[in-house]
Short mmCIF file of C-alpha atoms and ligand atoms in Angstrom, two decimals:
data_model
loop_
_atom_site.label_atom_id
_atom_site.label_comp_id
_atom_site.label_asym_id
_atom_site.label_seq_id
_atom_site.Cartn_x
_atom_site.Cartn_y
_atom_site.Cartn_z
CA MET A 259 60.86 -11.98 -6.56
CA THR A 260 62.90 -9.13 -8.08
CA GLU A 261 65.30 -10.23 -10.77
CA LEU A 262 68.80 -9.18 -9.77
CA VAL A 263 69.87 -9.08 -13.41
CA THR A 264 67.31 -8.36 -16.11
CA VAL A 265 67.72 -9.49 -19.70
CA ALA A 266 65.68 -7.58 -22.27
CA VAL A 267 65.73 -8.01 -26.02
CA ASP A 268 64.34 -5.22 -28.15
CA GLY A 269 64.83 -5.80 -31.87
CA PRO A 270 68.53 -6.43 -32.50
CA ILE A 271 69.68 -5.25 -29.05
CA MET A 272 70.01 -7.25 -25.86
CA THR A 273 70.24 -5.22 -22.65
CA LEU A 274 71.73 -6.82 -19.55
CA SER A 275 70.92 -4.71 -16.51
CA MET A 276 72.32 -5.25 -13.03
CA ASN A 277 69.45 -4.70 -10.63
CA ARG A 278 70.49 -5.03 -7.00
CA PRO A 279 70.65 -1.37 -6.06
CA ASP A 280 70.34 -1.86 -2.27
CA LYS A 281 73.71 -3.69 -2.39
CA LYS A 282 75.22 -1.33 -4.98
CA ASN A 283 74.72 -4.09 -7.59
CA ALA A 284 77.34 -6.32 -5.93
CA LEU A 285 77.48 -9.43 -8.10
CA THR A 286 76.55 -12.81 -6.64
CA ASN A 287 77.28 -16.15 -8.25
CA ALA A 288 73.65 -16.37 -9.45
CA MET A 289 73.89 -12.91 -11.03
CA TYR A 290 77.04 -13.91 -12.92
CA GLY A 291 75.08 -16.95 -14.11
CA VAL A 292 72.33 -14.80 -15.63
CA LEU A 293 74.88 -12.48 -17.24
CA ALA A 294 76.79 -15.45 -18.67
CA ASP A 295 73.57 -17.00 -20.02
CA GLY A 296 72.64 -13.68 -21.60
CA LEU A 297 76.00 -13.38 -23.35
CA GLN A 298 75.71 -16.95 -24.62
CA ARG A 299 72.20 -16.33 -25.94
CA ALA A 300 73.35 -13.16 -27.70
CA GLN A 301 76.22 -15.05 -29.28
CA ASP A 302 73.94 -17.85 -30.51
CA ASP A 303 70.91 -15.82 -31.66
CA PRO A 304 71.40 -14.35 -35.14
CA ALA A 305 68.68 -11.78 -34.47
CA ILE A 306 70.79 -10.16 -31.73
CA ARG A 307 73.42 -7.82 -33.14
CA CYS A 308 74.58 -5.78 -30.13
CA ILE A 309 74.62 -6.05 -26.32
CA ILE A 310 74.29 -3.26 -23.77
CA ILE A 311 75.46 -3.66 -20.17
CA ARG A 312 74.10 -1.16 -17.68
CA SER A 313 72.69 -0.98 -14.17
CA GLU A 314 69.90 0.32 -11.94
CA GLY A 315 70.41 2.46 -8.84
CA ASP A 316 73.26 4.81 -8.00
CA SER A 317 76.17 2.48 -8.83
CA PHE A 318 77.28 0.51 -11.86
CA THR A 319 78.40 -2.30 -9.56
CA ALA A 320 80.34 -2.66 -6.30
CA GLY A 321 82.03 -5.70 -7.83
CA ASN A 322 81.97 -9.23 -6.60
CA ASP A 323 79.74 -9.84 -3.59
CA LEU A 324 82.19 -9.86 -0.69
CA SER A 325 80.13 -12.29 1.39
CA ASP A 326 80.42 -14.74 -1.53
CA PHE A 327 84.20 -14.19 -1.44
CA ALA A 328 84.17 -14.74 2.33
CA SER A 329 82.32 -18.08 1.86
CA ILE A 330 84.80 -19.21 -0.76
CA SER A 331 87.70 -18.23 1.49
CA VAL A 332 86.46 -20.64 4.19
CA GLY A 333 85.74 -23.40 1.67
CA SER A 334 81.95 -23.13 1.63
CA GLY A 335 81.47 -21.36 -1.70
CA PRO A 336 79.40 -22.62 -4.63
CA THR A 337 80.68 -25.68 -6.50
CA VAL A 338 80.16 -23.96 -9.86
CA ARG A 339 81.50 -20.41 -10.14
CA HIS A 340 79.59 -18.66 -12.93
CA VAL A 341 82.02 -15.74 -12.90
CA THR A 342 84.41 -17.83 -15.00
CA ARG A 343 81.72 -18.43 -17.62
CA PHE A 344 80.79 -14.74 -17.59
CA LEU A 345 84.39 -13.58 -18.05
CA HIS A 346 85.09 -16.08 -20.81
CA GLY A 347 81.79 -15.07 -22.45
CA LEU A 348 82.93 -11.46 -22.43
CA ALA A 349 86.37 -12.36 -23.77
CA THR A 350 85.02 -14.43 -26.65
CA ALA A 351 81.94 -12.34 -27.55
CA ASP A 352 82.38 -11.28 -31.15
CA LYS A 353 79.20 -9.20 -31.27
CA PRO A 354 79.73 -5.63 -30.06
CA ILE A 355 79.21 -4.77 -26.40
CA VAL A 356 78.34 -1.25 -25.24
CA ALA A 357 78.52 -0.30 -21.55
CA ALA A 358 76.69 2.56 -19.82
CA VAL A 359 78.48 3.35 -16.57
CA HIS A 360 77.37 5.72 -13.84
CA GLY A 361 78.48 5.82 -10.21
CA LEU A 362 80.88 3.29 -8.77
CA ALA A 363 82.38 0.55 -10.92
CA VAL A 364 84.43 -1.51 -8.48
CA GLY A 365 86.64 -4.51 -9.26
CA VAL A 366 84.99 -6.56 -11.98
CA GLY A 367 82.77 -3.50 -12.56
CA THR A 368 85.84 -1.87 -14.08
CA THR A 369 87.64 -4.92 -15.44
CA MET A 370 84.58 -6.03 -17.43
CA LEU A 371 84.77 -2.68 -19.24
CA LEU A 372 88.10 -3.75 -20.74
CA HIS A 373 86.10 -6.31 -22.74
CA CYS A 374 83.41 -3.89 -23.89
CA ASP A 375 83.82 -2.21 -27.27
CA VAL A 376 82.23 1.16 -26.51
CA VAL A 377 82.12 2.44 -22.94
CA CYS A 378 79.98 5.48 -22.08
CA VAL A 379 80.45 7.07 -18.66
CA THR A 380 79.08 9.97 -16.68
CA GLU A 381 81.46 12.47 -15.13
CA GLN A 382 80.42 11.10 -11.73
CA ALA A 383 81.45 7.54 -12.63
CA ARG A 384 84.22 6.17 -10.41
CA LEU A 385 86.32 3.32 -11.75
CA VAL A 386 88.24 1.50 -9.02
CA THR A 387 90.09 -1.81 -8.91
CA PRO A 388 91.12 -2.26 -5.25
CA PHE A 389 92.38 -5.83 -5.61
CA VAL A 390 95.44 -5.47 -3.38
CA ASN A 391 93.39 -3.63 -0.73
CA LEU A 392 91.33 -6.82 -0.55
CA ALA A 393 94.48 -8.97 -0.47
CA LEU A 394 93.58 -10.20 -3.96
CA VAL A 395 95.11 -9.92 -7.44
CA PRO A 396 93.79 -8.59 -10.76
CA GLU A 397 91.27 -10.73 -12.65
CA ALA A 398 89.39 -10.74 -15.98
CA ALA A 399 92.75 -10.47 -17.80
CA SER A 400 93.17 -7.00 -16.31
CA SER A 401 96.79 -7.80 -15.41
CA LEU A 402 97.32 -7.67 -19.17
CA LEU A 403 94.60 -5.42 -20.55
CA LEU A 404 94.61 -2.60 -18.01
CA GLN A 405 98.28 -1.72 -18.42
CA ALA A 406 98.04 -2.23 -22.19
CA ARG A 407 95.28 0.39 -22.19
CA ILE A 408 96.60 2.98 -19.71
CA GLY A 409 100.24 2.06 -19.04
CA TYR A 410 101.87 0.35 -16.07
CA ALA A 411 102.16 3.41 -13.81
CA ARG A 412 98.45 4.19 -13.88
CA ALA A 413 97.40 0.55 -13.86
CA PHE A 414 99.55 -0.25 -10.82
CA SER A 415 98.17 2.75 -8.92
CA MET A 416 94.64 1.57 -9.62
CA VAL A 417 95.28 -2.04 -8.68
CA ALA A 418 97.71 -1.67 -5.77
CA LEU A 419 96.79 1.73 -4.31
CA GLY A 420 93.10 1.49 -5.16
CA GLU A 421 93.12 4.94 -6.82
CA HIS A 422 89.76 6.02 -8.21
CA VAL A 423 89.41 7.21 -11.79
CA ASP A 424 86.56 9.59 -12.54
CA GLY A 425 84.54 9.58 -15.75
CA LYS A 426 86.38 12.44 -17.41
CA THR A 427 89.78 10.89 -16.66
CA ALA A 428 88.52 7.50 -17.85
CA VAL A 429 87.79 9.04 -21.24
CA GLU A 430 91.15 10.85 -21.31
CA TRP A 431 93.00 7.62 -20.47
CA GLY A 432 91.08 5.52 -23.01
CA LEU A 433 89.19 3.41 -20.47
CA ALA A 434 85.98 4.86 -21.88
CA ARG A 435 84.98 6.49 -25.15
CA TYR A 436 82.13 8.91 -24.41
CA LEU A 437 81.21 11.19 -21.54
CA ALA A 438 77.46 11.70 -21.12
CA ALA A 439 75.28 13.64 -18.71
CA PRO A 440 73.53 11.27 -16.27
CA GLU A 441 70.13 11.85 -17.89
CA ALA A 442 71.58 11.21 -21.37
CA LEU A 443 73.71 8.14 -20.58
CA ARG A 444 71.23 5.42 -21.54
CA ALA A 445 70.13 7.20 -24.70
CA LYS A 446 73.77 7.60 -25.74
CA ALA A 447 74.48 3.90 -25.21
CA LEU A 448 71.30 2.94 -27.05
CA ALA A 449 72.08 5.20 -30.01
CA ILE A 450 75.55 3.66 -30.34
CA ALA A 451 74.07 0.16 -30.06
CA HIS A 452 71.59 0.94 -32.87
CA THR A 453 74.38 2.33 -35.04
CA LEU A 454 76.43 -0.83 -34.48
CA ALA A 455 73.40 -3.06 -35.09
CA GLU A 456 73.06 -1.61 -38.58
CA LYS A 457 76.68 -2.42 -39.53
CA PRO A 458 77.51 -5.56 -41.53
CA ILE A 459 77.65 -8.09 -38.70
CA GLY A 460 80.07 -10.42 -40.51
CA ALA A 461 82.64 -7.65 -40.87
CA LEU A 462 82.05 -6.45 -37.32
CA ARG A 463 82.56 -9.91 -35.84
CA ALA A 464 85.67 -10.52 -37.92
CA THR A 465 87.01 -7.11 -36.85
CA LYS A 466 86.52 -7.93 -33.18
CA ARG A 467 88.24 -11.26 -33.61
CA LEU A 468 91.20 -9.51 -35.27
CA MET A 469 91.44 -6.71 -32.72
CA ARG A 470 91.09 -8.85 -29.60
CA ASP A 471 93.41 -11.77 -28.99
CA SER A 472 90.83 -13.94 -27.26
CA ALA A 473 93.21 -16.92 -26.89
CA LEU A 474 95.78 -14.79 -25.04
CA ILE A 475 93.04 -13.19 -22.97
CA ALA A 476 91.60 -16.58 -21.99
CA GLN A 477 95.08 -17.87 -21.13
CA THR A 478 95.72 -14.78 -18.95
CA MET A 479 92.37 -15.19 -17.21
CA ASP A 480 93.14 -18.81 -16.40
CA ARG A 481 96.56 -17.88 -15.00
CA GLU A 482 95.05 -15.09 -12.90
CA SER A 483 92.24 -17.38 -11.70
CA GLU A 484 94.74 -19.82 -10.21
CA VAL A 485 96.50 -17.11 -8.23
CA PHE A 486 93.19 -15.43 -7.36
CA ALA A 487 91.85 -18.71 -5.95
CA GLU A 488 94.99 -19.11 -3.80
CA ARG A 489 94.77 -15.53 -2.56
CA LEU A 490 91.06 -15.92 -1.73
CA LYS A 491 91.99 -18.62 0.77
CA SER A 492 94.82 -16.62 2.36
CA PRO A 493 94.65 -15.26 5.94
CA GLU A 494 95.16 -11.78 4.47
CA ALA A 495 91.99 -12.09 2.40
CA ALA A 496 90.05 -13.52 5.35
CA GLU A 497 91.06 -10.40 7.31
CA ALA A 498 89.96 -8.14 4.43
CA PHE A 499 86.50 -9.76 4.19
CA ARG A 500 86.06 -9.78 7.99
CA ALA A 501 86.98 -6.10 8.11
CA PHE A 502 84.39 -5.27 5.41
CA ALA A 503 81.67 -7.21 7.27
CA GLU A 504 82.64 -5.50 10.55
CA LYS A 505 82.81 -2.07 8.84
CA ARG A 506 86.38 -1.40 9.96
CA ALA A 507 89.77 -0.95 8.31
CA PRO A 508 91.73 -4.20 7.81
CA ASN A 509 94.94 -4.83 9.74
CA PHE A 510 97.39 -6.34 7.26
CA VAL A 511 100.61 -5.60 9.13
CA GLN A 512 99.96 -8.63 11.36
CA PHE A 513 100.93 -10.80 8.35
CA SER A 514 104.53 -11.17 7.17
N1 COA B 61 79.58 -7.15 -1.59
C1 COA B 61 78.54 -7.29 -0.76
N2 COA B 61 77.82 -6.27 -0.27
C2 COA B 61 78.19 -5.05 -0.68
C3 COA B 61 79.26 -4.83 -1.54
C4 COA B 61 79.97 -5.95 -2.02
N3 COA B 61 80.96 -5.84 -2.87
N4 COA B 61 79.38 -3.49 -1.75
C5 COA B 61 78.42 -2.91 -1.02
N5 COA B 61 77.70 -3.85 -0.38
C6 COA B 61 76.56 -3.64 0.49
C7 COA B 61 76.99 -3.07 1.85
O1 COA B 61 77.40 -4.12 2.71
C8 COA B 61 75.72 -2.39 2.30
O2 COA B 61 74.85 -3.39 2.77
P1 COA B 61 73.96 -3.09 4.12
O3 COA B 61 73.10 -1.92 3.74
O4 COA B 61 73.20 -4.37 4.34
O5 COA B 61 74.98 -2.74 5.20
C9 COA B 61 75.12 -1.87 1.00
O6 COA B 61 75.72 -2.64 -0.05
C10 COA B 61 75.43 -0.42 0.74
O7 COA B 61 76.84 -0.25 0.84
P2 COA B 61 77.54 0.85 1.77
O8 COA B 61 78.93 0.38 2.07
O9 COA B 61 76.66 1.17 2.94
O10 COA B 61 77.54 2.11 0.77
P3 COA B 61 78.63 3.24 0.63
O11 COA B 61 78.07 4.18 -0.37
O12 COA B 61 79.04 3.75 1.96
O13 COA B 61 79.92 2.51 -0.01
C11 COA B 61 81.09 1.09 -1.53
C12 COA B 61 79.80 1.88 -1.25
C13 COA B 61 80.87 0.32 -2.83
C14 COA B 61 82.27 2.07 -1.67
C15 COA B 61 81.39 0.14 -0.37
O14 COA B 61 80.22 -0.59 -0.08
C16 COA B 61 82.48 -0.83 -0.67
O15 COA B 61 83.65 -0.51 -0.56
N6 COA B 61 82.10 -2.07 -1.07
C17 COA B 61 83.05 -3.11 -1.37
C18 COA B 61 83.57 -2.97 -2.78
C19 COA B 61 84.55 -4.05 -3.10
O16 COA B 61 85.59 -4.13 -2.49
N7 COA B 61 84.20 -4.92 -4.06
C20 COA B 61 84.98 -6.05 -4.45
C21 COA B 61 85.94 -5.66 -5.52
S1 COA B 61 86.94 -7.04 -6.02
#
């Protein structure tokens, strides 16, 4: 069976690759589990000095699998949600993380980038966080980190209006660091990962811990998760997921 997330270690670099291209790399609970395990292994293994996150197919990821969300909304979701472990793993990782982003990066596809240290994008990348369009709220500490990075006005437009941000704009706004041609994206990410892997890892880890307030991030994630879980079970969200499955626009004005 095809692995939906591959984990490859080559020398000091671990590469986590989302590999569900027929579904635009939408992330299922099991996929989050593999990503979370990979992050934990990288954290624990002294031989691993840098992590790359990338994807196969034409999209980075279409975000959380919406049929998983639909199951949770009717109370039949998984008992263990690995997304929490994945997000906390990202927030507490003190080894550097490099992301290579092409195509669509929806929802968590964009919010996970706020936890990566070097983000490379193609011009054709599209970062989008349509939480309100799905009757949901920001997650992965993005209610804090997104506006800290790009300001409230832009962050609100992304989260509430679902505005797309292209690769060039992402670099201008500081959501990404490097713009690369599609054929050069992976090589760029790999070169940066090798450069980081040669740095003194003790200093690098201490620097990350100083520059990222992981306690505040974890606290924000937990607060968001509570509201997110409530919203997932709302009639508004049920309508959003039904509309996606039925390939139609949602009708939210029926709710007051
Ligand atoms: N969850 C589950 N399946 C998804 C998905 C998601 N988040 N995103 C895409 N897919 C599936 C589609 O259902 C479709 O499956 P099918 O071929 O069995 O019908 C397949 O992936 C291809 O998607 P499609 O919609 O046909 O491609 P597109 O290029 O027209 O549009 C998107 C791509 C990503 C813009 C669109 O699929 C979309 O809006 N997805 C939802 C994104 C989202 O809201 N994510 C959650 C964020 S919190």
